PDB file of C-alpha atoms in Angstrom:
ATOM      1  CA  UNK Y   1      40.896  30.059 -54.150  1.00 41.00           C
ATOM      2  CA  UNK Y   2      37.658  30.270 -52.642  1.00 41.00           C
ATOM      3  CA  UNK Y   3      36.591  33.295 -51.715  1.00 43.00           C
ATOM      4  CA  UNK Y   4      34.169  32.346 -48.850  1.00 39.00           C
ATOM      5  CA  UNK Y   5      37.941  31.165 -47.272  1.00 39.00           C
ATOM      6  CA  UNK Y   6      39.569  33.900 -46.959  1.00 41.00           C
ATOM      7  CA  UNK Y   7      40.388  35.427 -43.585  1.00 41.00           C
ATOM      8  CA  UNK Y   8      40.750  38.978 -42.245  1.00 43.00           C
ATOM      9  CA  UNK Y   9      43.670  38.617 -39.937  1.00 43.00           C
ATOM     10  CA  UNK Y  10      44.300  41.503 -37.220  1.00 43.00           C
ATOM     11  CA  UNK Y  11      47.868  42.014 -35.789  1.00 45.00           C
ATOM     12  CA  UNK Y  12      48.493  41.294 -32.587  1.00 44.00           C
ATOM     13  CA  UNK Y  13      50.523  43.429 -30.022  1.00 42.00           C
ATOM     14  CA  UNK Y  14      52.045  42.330 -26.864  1.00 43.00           C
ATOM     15  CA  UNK Y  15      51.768  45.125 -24.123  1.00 43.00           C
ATOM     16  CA  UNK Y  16      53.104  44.180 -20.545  1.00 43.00           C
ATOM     17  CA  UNK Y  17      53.219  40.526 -21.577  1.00 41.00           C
ATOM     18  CA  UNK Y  18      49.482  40.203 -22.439  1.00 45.00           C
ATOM     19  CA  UNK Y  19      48.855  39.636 -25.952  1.00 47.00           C
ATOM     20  CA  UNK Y  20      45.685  42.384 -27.327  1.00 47.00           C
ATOM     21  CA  UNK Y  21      44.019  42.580 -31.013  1.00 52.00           C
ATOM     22  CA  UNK Y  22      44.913  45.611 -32.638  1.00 51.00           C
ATOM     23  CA  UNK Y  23      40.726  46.114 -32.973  1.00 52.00           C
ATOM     24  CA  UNK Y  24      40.797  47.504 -29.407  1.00 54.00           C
ATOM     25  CA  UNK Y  25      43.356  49.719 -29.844  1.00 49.00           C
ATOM     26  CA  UNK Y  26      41.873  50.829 -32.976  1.00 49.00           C
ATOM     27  CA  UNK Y  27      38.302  51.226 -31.565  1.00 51.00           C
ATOM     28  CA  UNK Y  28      40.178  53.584 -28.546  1.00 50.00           C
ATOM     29  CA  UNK Y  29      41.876  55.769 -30.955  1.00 48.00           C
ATOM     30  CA  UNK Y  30      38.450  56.112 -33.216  1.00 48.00           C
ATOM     31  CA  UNK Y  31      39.937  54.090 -36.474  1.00 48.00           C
ATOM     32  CA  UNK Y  32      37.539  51.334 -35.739  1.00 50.00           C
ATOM     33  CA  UNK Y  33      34.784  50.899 -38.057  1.00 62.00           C
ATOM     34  CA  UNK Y  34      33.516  49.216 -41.692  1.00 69.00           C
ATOM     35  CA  UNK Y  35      36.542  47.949 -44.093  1.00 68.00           C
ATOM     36  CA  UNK Y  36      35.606  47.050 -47.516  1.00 73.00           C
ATOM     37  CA  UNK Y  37      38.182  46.126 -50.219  1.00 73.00           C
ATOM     38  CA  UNK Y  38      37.086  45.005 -54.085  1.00 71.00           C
ATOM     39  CA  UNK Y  39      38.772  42.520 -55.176  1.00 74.00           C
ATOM     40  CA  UNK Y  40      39.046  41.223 -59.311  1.00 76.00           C
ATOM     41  CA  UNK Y  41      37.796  38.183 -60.485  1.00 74.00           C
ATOM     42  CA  UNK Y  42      39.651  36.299 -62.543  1.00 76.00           C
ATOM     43  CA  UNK Y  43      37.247  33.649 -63.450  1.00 74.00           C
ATOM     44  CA  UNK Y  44      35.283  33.996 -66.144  1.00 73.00           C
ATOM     45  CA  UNK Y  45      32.485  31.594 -65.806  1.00 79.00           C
ATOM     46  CA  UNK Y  46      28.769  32.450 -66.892  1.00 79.00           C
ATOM     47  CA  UNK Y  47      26.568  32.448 -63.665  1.00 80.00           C
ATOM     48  CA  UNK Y  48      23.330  32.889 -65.960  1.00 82.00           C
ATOM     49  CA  UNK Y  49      22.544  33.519 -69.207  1.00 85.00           C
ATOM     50  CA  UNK Y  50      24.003  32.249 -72.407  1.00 87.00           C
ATOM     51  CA  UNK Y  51      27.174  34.600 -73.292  1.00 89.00           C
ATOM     52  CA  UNK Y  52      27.261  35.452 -77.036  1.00 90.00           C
ATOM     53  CA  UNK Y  53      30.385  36.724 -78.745  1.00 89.00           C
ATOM     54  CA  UNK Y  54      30.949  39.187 -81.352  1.00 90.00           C
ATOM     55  CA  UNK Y  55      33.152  36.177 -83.375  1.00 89.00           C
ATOM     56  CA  UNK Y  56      30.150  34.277 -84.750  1.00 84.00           C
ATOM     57  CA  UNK Y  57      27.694  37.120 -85.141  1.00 92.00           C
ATOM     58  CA  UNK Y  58      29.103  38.068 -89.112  1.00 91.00           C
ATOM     59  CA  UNK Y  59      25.524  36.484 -90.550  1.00 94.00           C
ATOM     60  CA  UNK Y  60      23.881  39.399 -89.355  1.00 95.00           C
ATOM     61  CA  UNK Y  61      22.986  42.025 -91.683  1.00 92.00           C
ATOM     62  CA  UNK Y  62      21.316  45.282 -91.413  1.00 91.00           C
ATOM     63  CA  UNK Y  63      18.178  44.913 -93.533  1.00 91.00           C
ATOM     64  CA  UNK Y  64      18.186  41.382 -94.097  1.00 93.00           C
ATOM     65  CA  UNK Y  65      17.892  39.503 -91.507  1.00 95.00           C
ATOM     66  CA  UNK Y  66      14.844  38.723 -89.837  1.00 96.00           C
ATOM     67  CA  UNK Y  67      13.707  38.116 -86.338  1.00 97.00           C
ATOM     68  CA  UNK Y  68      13.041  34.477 -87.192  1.00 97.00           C
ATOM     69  CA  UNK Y  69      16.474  34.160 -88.676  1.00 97.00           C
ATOM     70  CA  UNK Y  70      17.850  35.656 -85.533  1.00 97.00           C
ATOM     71  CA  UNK Y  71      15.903  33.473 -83.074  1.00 97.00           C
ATOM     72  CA  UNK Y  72      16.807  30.389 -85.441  1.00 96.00           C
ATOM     73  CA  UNK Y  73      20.217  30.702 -84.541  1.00 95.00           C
ATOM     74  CA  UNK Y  74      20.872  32.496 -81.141  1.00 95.00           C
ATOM     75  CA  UNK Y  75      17.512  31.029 -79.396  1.00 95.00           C
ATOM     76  CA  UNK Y  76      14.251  32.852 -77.348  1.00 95.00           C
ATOM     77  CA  UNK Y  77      15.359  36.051 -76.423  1.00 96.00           C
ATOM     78  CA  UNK Y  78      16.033  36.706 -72.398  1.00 95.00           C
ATOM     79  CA  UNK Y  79      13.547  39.722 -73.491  1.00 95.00           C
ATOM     80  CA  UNK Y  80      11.411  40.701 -75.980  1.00 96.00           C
ATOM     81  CA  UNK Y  81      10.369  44.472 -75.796  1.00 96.00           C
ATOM     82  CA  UNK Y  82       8.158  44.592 -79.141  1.00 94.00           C
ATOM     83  CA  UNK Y  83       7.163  48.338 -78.130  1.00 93.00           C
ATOM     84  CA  UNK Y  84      10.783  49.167 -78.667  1.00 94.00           C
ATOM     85  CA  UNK Y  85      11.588  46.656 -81.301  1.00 94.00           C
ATOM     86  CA  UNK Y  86      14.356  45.087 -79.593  1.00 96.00           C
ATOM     87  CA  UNK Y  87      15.699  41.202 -78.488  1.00 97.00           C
ATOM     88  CA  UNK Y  88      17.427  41.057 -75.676  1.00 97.00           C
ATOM     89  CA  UNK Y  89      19.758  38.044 -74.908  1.00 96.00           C
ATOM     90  CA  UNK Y  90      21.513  38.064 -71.763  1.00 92.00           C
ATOM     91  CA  UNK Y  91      24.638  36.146 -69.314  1.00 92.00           C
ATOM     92  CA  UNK Y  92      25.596  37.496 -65.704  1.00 89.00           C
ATOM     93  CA  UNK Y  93      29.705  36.959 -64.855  1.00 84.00           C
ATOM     94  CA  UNK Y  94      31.114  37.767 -61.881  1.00 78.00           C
ATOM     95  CA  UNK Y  95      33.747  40.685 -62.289  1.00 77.00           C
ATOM     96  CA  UNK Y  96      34.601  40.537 -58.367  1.00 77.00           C
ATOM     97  CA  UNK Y  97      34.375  40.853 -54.990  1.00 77.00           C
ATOM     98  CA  UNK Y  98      33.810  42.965 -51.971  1.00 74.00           C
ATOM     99  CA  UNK Y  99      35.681  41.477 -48.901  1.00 77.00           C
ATOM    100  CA  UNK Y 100      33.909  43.560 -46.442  1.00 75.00           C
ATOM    101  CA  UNK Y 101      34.635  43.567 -42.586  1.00 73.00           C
ATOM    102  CA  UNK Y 102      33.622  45.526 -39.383  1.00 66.00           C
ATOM    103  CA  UNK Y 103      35.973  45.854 -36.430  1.00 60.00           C
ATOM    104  CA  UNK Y 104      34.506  47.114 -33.037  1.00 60.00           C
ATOM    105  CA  UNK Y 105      35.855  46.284 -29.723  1.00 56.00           C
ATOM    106  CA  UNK Y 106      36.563  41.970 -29.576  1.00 57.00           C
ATOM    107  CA  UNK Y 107      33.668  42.434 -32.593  1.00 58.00           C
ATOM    108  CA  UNK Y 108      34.898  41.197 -36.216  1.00 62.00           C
ATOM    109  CA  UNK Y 109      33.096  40.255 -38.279  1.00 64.00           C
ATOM    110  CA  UNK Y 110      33.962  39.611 -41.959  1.00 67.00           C
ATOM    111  CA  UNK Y 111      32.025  38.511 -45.320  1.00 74.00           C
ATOM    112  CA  UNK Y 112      32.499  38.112 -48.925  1.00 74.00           C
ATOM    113  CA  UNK Y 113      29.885  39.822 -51.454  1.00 77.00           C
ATOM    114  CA  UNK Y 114      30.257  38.842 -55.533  1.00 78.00           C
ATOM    115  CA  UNK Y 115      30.123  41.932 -57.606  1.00 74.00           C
ATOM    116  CA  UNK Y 116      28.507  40.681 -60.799  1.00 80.00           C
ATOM    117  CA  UNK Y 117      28.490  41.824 -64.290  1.00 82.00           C
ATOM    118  CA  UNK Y 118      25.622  41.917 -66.528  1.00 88.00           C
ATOM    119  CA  UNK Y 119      25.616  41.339 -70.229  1.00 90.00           C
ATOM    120  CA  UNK Y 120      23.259  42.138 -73.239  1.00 94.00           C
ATOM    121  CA  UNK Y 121      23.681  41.862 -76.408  1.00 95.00           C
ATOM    122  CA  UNK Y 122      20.566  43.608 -78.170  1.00 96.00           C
ATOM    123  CA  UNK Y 123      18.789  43.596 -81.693  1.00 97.00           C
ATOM    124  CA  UNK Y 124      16.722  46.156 -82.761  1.00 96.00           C
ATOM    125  CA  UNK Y 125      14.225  45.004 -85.454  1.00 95.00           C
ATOM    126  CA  UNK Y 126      12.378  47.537 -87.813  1.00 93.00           C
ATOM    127  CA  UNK Y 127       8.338  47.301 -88.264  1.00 90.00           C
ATOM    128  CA  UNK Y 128       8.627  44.237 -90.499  1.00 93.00           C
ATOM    129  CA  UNK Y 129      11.035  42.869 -88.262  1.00 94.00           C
ATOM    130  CA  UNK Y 130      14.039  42.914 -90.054  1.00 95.00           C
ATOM    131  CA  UNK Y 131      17.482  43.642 -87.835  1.00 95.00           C
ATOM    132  CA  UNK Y 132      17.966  47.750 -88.105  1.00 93.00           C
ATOM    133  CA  UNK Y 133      21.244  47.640 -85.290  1.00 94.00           C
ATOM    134  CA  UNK Y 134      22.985  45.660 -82.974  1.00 94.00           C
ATOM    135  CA  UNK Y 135      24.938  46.386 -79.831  1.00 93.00           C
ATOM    136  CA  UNK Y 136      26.963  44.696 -76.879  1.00 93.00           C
ATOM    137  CA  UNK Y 137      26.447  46.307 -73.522  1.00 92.00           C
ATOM    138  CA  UNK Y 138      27.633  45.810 -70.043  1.00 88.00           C
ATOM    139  CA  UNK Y 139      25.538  46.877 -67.025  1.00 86.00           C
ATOM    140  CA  UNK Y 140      26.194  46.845 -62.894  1.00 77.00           C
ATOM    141  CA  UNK Y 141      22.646  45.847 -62.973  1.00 74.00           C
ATOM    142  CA  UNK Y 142      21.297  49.295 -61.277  1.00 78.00           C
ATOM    143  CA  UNK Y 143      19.120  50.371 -63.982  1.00 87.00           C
ATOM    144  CA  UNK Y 144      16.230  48.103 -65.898  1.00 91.00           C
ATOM    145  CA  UNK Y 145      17.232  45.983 -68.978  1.00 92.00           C
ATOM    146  CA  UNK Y 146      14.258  47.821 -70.048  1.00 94.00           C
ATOM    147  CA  UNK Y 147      15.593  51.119 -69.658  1.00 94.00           C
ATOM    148  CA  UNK Y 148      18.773  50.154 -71.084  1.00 93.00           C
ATOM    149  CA  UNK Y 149      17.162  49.357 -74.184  1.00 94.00           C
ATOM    150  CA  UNK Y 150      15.268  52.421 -74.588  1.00 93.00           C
ATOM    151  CA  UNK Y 151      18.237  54.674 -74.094  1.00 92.00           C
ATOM    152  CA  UNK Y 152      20.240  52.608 -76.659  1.00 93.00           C
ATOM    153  CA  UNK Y 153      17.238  52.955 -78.887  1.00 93.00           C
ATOM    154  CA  UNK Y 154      17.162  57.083 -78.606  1.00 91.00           C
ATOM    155  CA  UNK Y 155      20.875  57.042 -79.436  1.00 91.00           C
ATOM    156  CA  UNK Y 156      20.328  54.946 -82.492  1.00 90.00           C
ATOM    157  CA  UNK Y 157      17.566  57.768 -82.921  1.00 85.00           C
ATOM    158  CA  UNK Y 158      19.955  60.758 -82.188  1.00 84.00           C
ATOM    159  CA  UNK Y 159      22.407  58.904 -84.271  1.00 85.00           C
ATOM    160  CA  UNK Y 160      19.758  59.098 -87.335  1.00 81.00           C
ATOM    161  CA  UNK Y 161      19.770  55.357 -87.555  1.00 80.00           C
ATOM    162  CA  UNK Y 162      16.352  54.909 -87.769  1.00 75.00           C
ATOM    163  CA  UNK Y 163      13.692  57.053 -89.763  1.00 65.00           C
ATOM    164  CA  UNK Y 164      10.765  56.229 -87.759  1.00 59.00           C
ATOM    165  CA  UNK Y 165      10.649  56.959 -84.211  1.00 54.00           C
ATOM    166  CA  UNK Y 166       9.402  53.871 -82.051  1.00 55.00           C
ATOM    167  CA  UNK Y 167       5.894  54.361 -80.432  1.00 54.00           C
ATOM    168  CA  UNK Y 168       7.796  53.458 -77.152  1.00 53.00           C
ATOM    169  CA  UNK Y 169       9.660  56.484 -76.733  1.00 55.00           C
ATOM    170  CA  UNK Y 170       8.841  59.449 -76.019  1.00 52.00           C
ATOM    171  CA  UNK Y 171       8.154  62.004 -78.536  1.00 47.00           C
ATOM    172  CA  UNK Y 172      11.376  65.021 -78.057  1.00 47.00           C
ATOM    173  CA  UNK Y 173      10.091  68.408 -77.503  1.00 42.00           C
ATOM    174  CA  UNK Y 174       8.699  69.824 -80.283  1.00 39.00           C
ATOM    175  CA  UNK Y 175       8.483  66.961 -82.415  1.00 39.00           C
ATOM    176  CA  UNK Y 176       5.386  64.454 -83.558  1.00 36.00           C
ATOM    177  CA  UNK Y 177       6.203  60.790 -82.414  1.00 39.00           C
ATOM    178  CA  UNK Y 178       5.968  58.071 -85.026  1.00 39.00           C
ATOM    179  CA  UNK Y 179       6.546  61.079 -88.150  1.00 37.00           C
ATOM    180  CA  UNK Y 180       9.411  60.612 -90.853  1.00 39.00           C
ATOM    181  CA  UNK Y 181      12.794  61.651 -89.841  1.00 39.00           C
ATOM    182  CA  UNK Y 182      13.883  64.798 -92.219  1.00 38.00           C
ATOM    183  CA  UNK Y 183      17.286  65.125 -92.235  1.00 39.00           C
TER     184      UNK Y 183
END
């Protein structure tokens, strides 16, 4: 079904023989106003991006693999933040919709807004670019891929999965950016 088809019917009530909207009656007793209903997607299909899947990503190996190997296989990254030392590849779905209407007086009016999905799947590459972690993340799109990264980056830090901090975070309090980790 196409969503750009659907239709917002009102009930209609007969009073004295003359037939009304219910928007008027609404609007009188102050339940007029903004309607907005999500509604799942069940279609899967990629709007942008090429989607990667965890299934054929078993050649990738902590240590071993390179950057070129990586790009051999999966293509340019959709980013490339080489102050953080991560790939980004990226696909946008759509996960839903927002059928969205506003009754006022004889006034509908009605329209259909895609809620869409983003989805990364990041490498982060040590100094001799070699593959240190991997992740698959989701997003609403509200924050910057590049933000994204860096806050998966400073868990993989917290985490003590990697022994140098990268020059593009921020140092922590009390610590000395770009120093061994001693755990």
């Amino acid at each position: 079904m196409n969503p750009s088809c659907l239709r917002i019917s009102l009930p209609r009530l007969v009073f004295r023989s003359r037939e009304w909207t219910l928007a008027p009656l609404l609007a009188v007793l102050g339940l007029g106003g903004c309607l907005a209903i999500p509604l799942p997607s069940f279609d899967s299909t990629i709007q942008s991006g090429r989607k990667i899947t965890p299934a054929g990503l078993d050649w990738i190996r902590a240590g071993e693999t390179t950057r070129a190997e990586v790009q051999g296989r999966l293509g340019v990254p959709w980013a490339d933040y080489r102050d953080l030392g991560v790939m980004v590849y990226y696909w946008e779905t759509c996960s839903g919709y927002w059928i969205k209407g506003f009754i006022a007086g004889d006034a509908n009016m009605r329209a259909v807004e895609e809620i869409s999905r983003l989805n990364y799947f990041l490498v982060k590459l040590d100094s001799q670019g070699r593959v240190v972690a991997t992740s698959f993340v989701s997003s609403s799109g509200a924050r910057a891929t590049k933000d994204i990264a860096a806050s998966w980056v400073e868990k993989l830090w917290d985490r003590g999965v990697l022994r140098i901090q990268p020059p593009g975070l921020a140092p922590a309090a009390g610590t000395m950016a770009g120093l061994d980790r001693k755990d």
